[in-house]
Amino acid sequence: GKVIAIKEVLPEDELMLTNAMKHHRLSARARDQILKLARTIADLEGEEQVATPHLAEALQYRCLDRSRVKTSS
């Protein structure tokens, strides 16, 4: 799969992602998955650049997924 370059993410979005990773204790692997999902969301919307709404949506899905795992255990 295509690895998303840091340059595809705006600095303010990188900060949002870093803060979310710290807050939710996400791993580097989770970060990569979030970026891949954000890229997919941007692609589905026909956007070349991963923007804040794409990243925010990807983070929501990741956090929702984690909360489901915790409650089902």
PDB file of C-alpha atoms in Angstrom:
ATOM      1  CA  GLY A   1       0.000   0.000   0.000  1.00  0.00           C
ATOM      2  CA  LYS A   2       0.944   3.603  -0.452  1.00  0.00           C
ATOM      3  CA  VAL A   3       2.585   5.200   2.557  1.00  0.00           C
ATOM      4  CA  ILE A   4       1.260   8.680   3.170  1.00  0.00           C
ATOM      5  CA  ALA A   5       4.003  11.248   3.246  1.00  0.00           C
ATOM      6  CA  ILE A   6       4.067  13.746   6.085  1.00  0.00           C
ATOM      7  CA  LYS A   7       4.003  16.524   3.491  1.00  0.00           C
ATOM      8  CA  GLU A   8       0.478  15.453   2.542  1.00  0.00           C
ATOM      9  CA  VAL A   9      -0.712  16.468   6.012  1.00  0.00           C
ATOM     10  CA  LEU A  10      -0.866  20.155   6.910  1.00  0.00           C
ATOM     11  CA  PRO A  11       1.093  21.231  10.013  1.00  0.00           C
ATOM     12  CA  GLU A  12      -2.067  22.057  11.978  1.00  0.00           C
ATOM     13  CA  ASP A  13      -3.482  18.646  11.099  1.00  0.00           C
ATOM     14  CA  GLU A  14      -0.253  16.977  12.198  1.00  0.00           C
ATOM     15  CA  LEU A  15      -0.634  18.767  15.540  1.00  0.00           C
ATOM     16  CA  MET A  16      -4.255  17.565  15.837  1.00  0.00           C
ATOM     17  CA  LEU A  17      -3.134  14.008  15.102  1.00  0.00           C
ATOM     18  CA  THR A  18      -0.256  14.189  17.581  1.00  0.00           C
ATOM     19  CA  ASN A  19      -2.568  15.496  20.316  1.00  0.00           C
ATOM     20  CA  ALA A  20      -5.144  12.781  19.601  1.00  0.00           C
ATOM     21  CA  MET A  21      -2.424  10.119  19.712  1.00  0.00           C
ATOM     22  CA  LYS A  22      -1.297  11.329  23.135  1.00  0.00           C
ATOM     23  CA  HIS A  23      -4.834  11.689  24.482  1.00  0.00           C
ATOM     24  CA  HIS A  24      -6.015   8.274  23.277  1.00  0.00           C
ATOM     25  CA  ARG A  25      -2.626   6.582  23.719  1.00  0.00           C
ATOM     26  CA  LEU A  26      -2.447   5.509  20.099  1.00  0.00           C
ATOM     27  CA  SER A  27       0.547   3.723  18.630  1.00  0.00           C
ATOM     28  CA  ALA A  28       2.593   4.645  15.569  1.00  0.00           C
ATOM     29  CA  ARG A  29       0.820   1.815  13.774  1.00  0.00           C
ATOM     30  CA  ALA A  30      -2.547   3.362  14.662  1.00  0.00           C
ATOM     31  CA  ARG A  31      -1.263   6.684  13.317  1.00  0.00           C
ATOM     32  CA  ASP A  32      -0.442   5.051   9.996  1.00  0.00           C
ATOM     33  CA  GLN A  33      -3.896   3.452   9.859  1.00  0.00           C
ATOM     34  CA  ILE A  34      -5.553   6.795  10.602  1.00  0.00           C
ATOM     35  CA  LEU A  35      -3.555   8.478   7.846  1.00  0.00           C
ATOM     36  CA  LYS A  36      -4.435   5.725   5.373  1.00  0.00           C
ATOM     37  CA  LEU A  37      -8.107   6.053   6.248  1.00  0.00           C
ATOM     38  CA  ALA A  38      -7.932   9.857   5.924  1.00  0.00           C
ATOM     39  CA  ARG A  39      -6.335   9.401   2.485  1.00  0.00           C
ATOM     40  CA  THR A  40      -9.150   7.025   1.484  1.00  0.00           C
ATOM     41  CA  ILE A  41     -11.795   9.484   2.683  1.00  0.00           C
ATOM     42  CA  ALA A  42     -10.126  12.278   0.695  1.00  0.00           C
ATOM     43  CA  ASP A  43      -9.975  10.025  -2.379  1.00  0.00           C
ATOM     44  CA  LEU A  44     -13.673   9.179  -2.076  1.00  0.00           C
ATOM     45  CA  GLU A  45     -14.435  12.900  -2.009  1.00  0.00           C
ATOM     46  CA  GLY A  46     -12.225  13.476  -5.048  1.00  0.00           C
ATOM     47  CA  GLU A  47      -9.702  15.561  -3.106  1.00  0.00           C
ATOM     48  CA  GLU A  48      -5.972  15.464  -3.797  1.00  0.00           C
ATOM     49  CA  GLN A  49      -4.988  16.867  -0.387  1.00  0.00           C
ATOM     50  CA  VAL A  50      -5.835  15.226   2.935  1.00  0.00           C
ATOM     51  CA  ALA A  51      -7.626  18.015   4.802  1.00  0.00           C
ATOM     52  CA  THR A  52      -8.729  18.554   8.384  1.00  0.00           C
ATOM     53  CA  PRO A  53     -12.232  17.063   7.902  1.00  0.00           C
ATOM     54  CA  HIS A  54     -10.750  13.868   6.422  1.00  0.00           C
ATOM     55  CA  LEU A  55      -8.346  13.444   9.308  1.00  0.00           C
ATOM     56  CA  ALA A  56     -11.006  14.281  11.895  1.00  0.00           C
ATOM     57  CA  GLU A  57     -13.371  11.700  10.397  1.00  0.00           C
ATOM     58  CA  ALA A  58     -10.625   9.061  10.376  1.00  0.00           C
ATOM     59  CA  LEU A  59      -9.827   9.836  14.031  1.00  0.00           C
ATOM     60  CA  GLN A  60     -13.500   9.491  14.949  1.00  0.00           C
ATOM     61  CA  TYR A  61     -13.680   6.074  13.331  1.00  0.00           C
ATOM     62  CA  ARG A  62     -10.498   4.965  15.108  1.00  0.00           C
ATOM     63  CA  CYS A  63     -11.692   6.163  18.511  1.00  0.00           C
ATOM     64  CA  LEU A  64     -15.111   4.600  17.941  1.00  0.00           C
ATOM     65  CA  ASP A  65     -13.433   1.322  17.008  1.00  0.00           C
ATOM     66  CA  ARG A  66     -11.310   1.409  20.171  1.00  0.00           C
ATOM     67  CA  SER A  67     -14.333   2.109  22.390  1.00  0.00           C
ATOM     68  CA  ARG A  68     -16.150  -0.891  20.886  1.00  0.00           C
ATOM     69  CA  VAL A  69     -13.176  -3.147  21.590  1.00  0.00           C
ATOM     70  CA  LYS A  70     -13.054  -2.004  25.236  1.00  0.00           C
ATOM     71  CA  THR A  71     -16.776  -2.525  25.839  1.00  0.00           C
ATOM     72  CA  SER A  72     -16.935  -5.924  24.158  1.00  0.00           C
ATOM     73  CA  SER A  73     -14.120  -7.405  26.279  1.00  0.00           C
TER      74      SER A  73
END
